Amino acid sequence: MSNVSWGDSFDNLLNRIWYQPEEVFPVDGIPEQRQHALWVPVDYNYYQIATRLKKLKLDACINSTTCLSTTPKVEMVERGASASIYIDNAAYRSFIYKKFHVTPVEMESASVALICLQQRVPFIVIRALSDLAGGGSSDSNEADIFAPLAATNSVKVVIEFIKLLPSKSPKWSPM
């Protein structure tokens, strides 16, 4: 069974996706003088603090019978992406990696990143991935099965990150 209709040509809709910078109006800028951002760097100091979490032990099982095949770990990524689409397509995941050198793709952090950029507030994104964006078995439902485990591990990492923060708030310093 296929989701492709019969006919001479097929449109996979990927040619309708475009990438564009967002308009940003910095809080300390001149009104109506916009800047553009396709990439928003995380705070350098927060990134350095987060590197200290690499050896944090994360949970691998959601119960006594359902465990991940590999042990989850804290990873630092060079570049992540946030979009308004859920990716469950290995070919598209590979394409955006080749085009933009993006490893994780998620749907929530762009809005936080853009507001932090506009307001000059330091930020970092901490995510726990619950699926392989189309890289797993078509028979499995990784996101539904492992989302609770990903959430638990994400909370664990955030709590440990907060414990490492200095008592005085650092100034914004993009990477």
GROMACS .gro file of C-alpha atoms in nm:
model
  175
    1MET     CA    1   0.000   0.000   0.000
    2SER     CA    2   0.125   0.347  -0.082
    3ASN     CA    3   0.023   0.703  -0.012
    4VAL     CA    4   0.106   0.800  -0.372
    5SER     CA    5  -0.187   0.851  -0.608
    6TRP     CA    6  -0.198   0.714  -0.958
    7GLY     CA    7  -0.086   0.945  -1.236
    8ASP     CA    8   0.201   1.060  -1.451
    9SER     CA    9   0.379   1.277  -1.195
   10PHE     CA   10   0.402   1.281  -0.822
   11ASP     CA   11   0.470   1.573  -0.594
   12ASN     CA   12   0.634   1.473  -0.269
   13LEU     CA   13   0.578   1.823  -0.124
   14LEU     CA   14   0.946   1.859  -0.027
   15ASN     CA   15   0.983   2.112  -0.307
   16ARG     CA   16   0.737   2.332  -0.117
   17ILE     CA   17   0.964   2.370   0.185
   18TRP     CA   18   1.180   2.679   0.201
   19TYR     CA   19   1.438   2.808   0.444
   20GLN     CA   20   1.448   3.174   0.529
   21PRO     CA   21   1.593   3.395   0.800
   22GLU     CA   22   1.358   3.535   1.061
   23GLU     CA   23   1.326   3.909   1.112
   24VAL     CA   24   1.457   4.019   1.450
   25PHE     CA   25   1.408   4.360   1.611
   26PRO     CA   26   1.669   4.378   1.892
   27VAL     CA   27   1.548   4.546   2.209
   28ASP     CA   28   1.846   4.784   2.204
   29GLY     CA   29   1.825   4.854   1.830
   30ILE     CA   30   1.673   5.134   1.628
   31PRO     CA   31   1.297   5.093   1.581
   32GLU     CA   32   1.203   4.961   1.238
   33GLN     CA   33   1.562   4.858   1.170
   34ARG     CA   34   1.540   4.485   1.144
   35GLN     CA   35   1.808   4.223   1.153
   36HIS     CA   36   1.783   3.874   1.007
   37ALA     CA   37   1.876   3.544   1.170
   38LEU     CA   38   1.873   3.197   1.020
   39TRP     CA   39   2.093   3.063   1.302
   40VAL     CA   40   2.078   3.180   1.663
   41PRO     CA   41   2.387   3.084   1.863
   42VAL     CA   42   2.346   2.957   2.217
   43ASP     CA   43   2.529   3.135   2.496
   44TYR     CA   44   2.899   3.043   2.503
   45ASN     CA   45   2.914   3.033   2.886
   46TYR     CA   46   2.608   2.808   2.909
   47TYR     CA   47   2.753   2.580   2.642
   48GLN     CA   48   3.076   2.547   2.842
   49ILE     CA   49   2.880   2.467   3.158
   50ALA     CA   50   2.676   2.207   2.969
   51THR     CA   51   2.992   2.025   2.856
   52ARG     CA   52   3.039   1.924   3.220
   53LEU     CA   53   2.724   1.710   3.193
   54LYS     CA   54   2.862   1.469   2.933
   55LYS     CA   55   2.918   1.191   3.188
   56LEU     CA   56   2.577   1.224   3.352
   57LYS     CA   57   2.409   0.883   3.381
   58LEU     CA   58   2.072   0.878   3.205
   59ASP     CA   59   1.788   0.627   3.235
   60ALA     CA   60   1.772   0.361   2.962
   61CYS     CA   61   1.449   0.181   3.056
   62ILE     CA   62   1.089   0.294   3.083
   63ASN     CA   63   1.003  -0.018   3.284
   64SER     CA   64   1.150  -0.360   3.365
   65THR     CA   65   1.081  -0.496   3.015
   66THR     CA   66   1.122  -0.199   2.778
   67CYS     CA   67   1.470  -0.055   2.743
   68LEU     CA   68   1.670   0.124   2.479
   69SER     CA   69   1.912  -0.092   2.281
   70THR     CA   70   2.192   0.158   2.353
   71THR     CA   71   2.259   0.362   2.664
   72PRO     CA   72   2.143   0.723   2.627
   73LYS     CA   73   2.406   0.991   2.677
   74VAL     CA   74   2.445   1.366   2.690
   75GLU     CA   75   2.574   1.495   2.358
   76MET     CA   76   2.682   1.842   2.254
   77VAL     CA   77   2.580   1.927   1.900
   78GLU     CA   78   2.732   2.176   1.662
   79ARG     CA   79   2.401   2.282   1.514
   80GLY     CA   80   2.038   2.194   1.571
   81ALA     CA   81   1.725   2.301   1.391
   82SER     CA   82   1.378   2.394   1.500
   83ALA     CA   83   1.092   2.388   1.253
   84SER     CA   84   0.716   2.377   1.231
   85ILE     CA   85   0.721   2.020   1.098
   86TYR     CA   86   0.766   1.679   1.256
   87ILE     CA   87   1.030   1.485   1.066
   88ASP     CA   88   0.979   1.113   1.023
   89ASN     CA   89   1.169   1.072   0.699
   90ALA     CA   90   1.526   0.939   0.689
   91ALA     CA   91   1.596   1.083   0.342
   92TYR     CA   92   1.488   1.432   0.445
   93ARG     CA   93   1.683   1.404   0.771
   94SER     CA   94   1.990   1.315   0.564
   95PHE     CA   95   1.925   1.604   0.326
   96ILE     CA   96   1.912   1.869   0.600
   97TYR     CA   97   2.225   1.723   0.757
   98LYS     CA   98   2.412   1.750   0.426
   99LYS     CA   99   2.278   2.098   0.348
  100PHE     CA  100   2.301   2.261   0.693
  101HIS     CA  101   2.510   2.022   0.912
  102VAL     CA  102   2.211   1.988   1.145
  103THR     CA  103   2.192   1.686   1.372
  104PRO     CA  104   1.885   1.718   1.597
  105VAL     CA  105   1.560   1.857   1.460
  106GLU     CA  106   1.280   1.958   1.692
  107MET     CA  107   0.976   2.183   1.694
  108GLU     CA  108   0.989   2.409   1.999
  109SER     CA  109   1.311   2.598   2.068
  110ALA     CA  110   1.322   2.849   1.780
  111SER     CA  111   1.072   3.082   1.943
  112VAL     CA  112   1.270   3.085   2.269
  113ALA     CA  113   1.597   3.139   2.080
  114LEU     CA  114   1.459   3.431   1.880
  115ILE     CA  115   1.316   3.608   2.185
  116CYS     CA  116   1.642   3.557   2.375
  117LEU     CA  117   1.833   3.699   2.078
  118GLN     CA  118   1.600   3.998   2.061
  119GLN     CA  119   1.618   4.063   2.437
  120ARG     CA  120   1.991   3.983   2.469
  121VAL     CA  121   1.921   3.710   2.724
  122PRO     CA  122   2.157   3.411   2.744
  123PHE     CA  123   2.004   3.076   2.654
  124ILE     CA  124   2.086   2.717   2.575
  125VAL     CA  125   1.865   2.441   2.440
  126ILE     CA  126   1.857   2.111   2.627
  127ARG     CA  127   1.663   1.839   2.448
  128ALA     CA  128   1.618   1.467   2.490
  129LEU     CA  129   1.546   1.299   2.159
  130SER     CA  130   1.277   1.033   2.157
  131ASP     CA  131   1.297   0.909   1.798
  132LEU     CA  132   1.532   0.888   1.501
  133ALA     CA  133   1.342   1.115   1.258
  134GLY     CA  134   1.269   0.830   1.020
  135GLY     CA  135   1.584   0.633   1.095
  136GLY     CA  136   1.418   0.363   1.302
  137SER     CA  137   1.212   0.064   1.201
  138SER     CA  138   0.889   0.141   1.018
  139ASP     CA  139   0.721  -0.115   1.246
  140SER     CA  140   0.814   0.068   1.565
  141ASN     CA  141   0.666   0.380   1.713
  142GLU     CA  142   0.973   0.519   1.888
  143ALA     CA  143   0.829   0.858   1.975
  144ASP     CA  144   0.523   0.715   2.154
  145ILE     CA  145   0.724   0.449   2.335
  146PHE     CA  146   1.026   0.654   2.440
  147ALA     CA  147   0.882   1.006   2.482
  148PRO     CA  148   0.830   0.958   2.859
  149LEU     CA  149   1.188   0.834   2.896
  150ALA     CA  150   1.319   1.128   2.692
  151ALA     CA  151   1.121   1.368   2.911
  152THR     CA  152   1.259   1.212   3.230
  153ASN     CA  153   1.616   1.232   3.100
  154SER     CA  154   1.567   1.590   2.983
  155VAL     CA  155   1.448   1.696   3.328
  156LYS     CA  156   1.745   1.519   3.485
  157VAL     CA  157   1.988   1.710   3.260
  158VAL     CA  158   1.816   2.046   3.318
  159ILE     CA  159   1.826   2.000   3.696
  160GLU     CA  160   2.196   1.916   3.688
  161PHE     CA  161   2.263   2.210   3.453
  162ILE     CA  162   2.087   2.451   3.691
  163LYS     CA  163   2.298   2.320   3.981
  164LEU     CA  164   2.611   2.416   3.784
  165LEU     CA  165   2.502   2.773   3.713
  166PRO     CA  166   2.689   3.051   3.892
  167SER     CA  167   2.490   3.246   4.150
  168LYS     CA  168   2.539   3.567   3.951
  169SER     CA  169   2.370   3.578   3.610
  170PRO     CA  170   2.625   3.605   3.325
  171LYS     CA  171   2.600   3.860   3.046
  172TRP     CA  172   2.487   3.744   2.705
  173SER     CA  173   2.780   3.611   2.502
  174PRO     CA  174   2.690   3.434   2.177
  175MET     CA  175   2.911   3.154   2.052
   0.00000   0.00000   0.00000
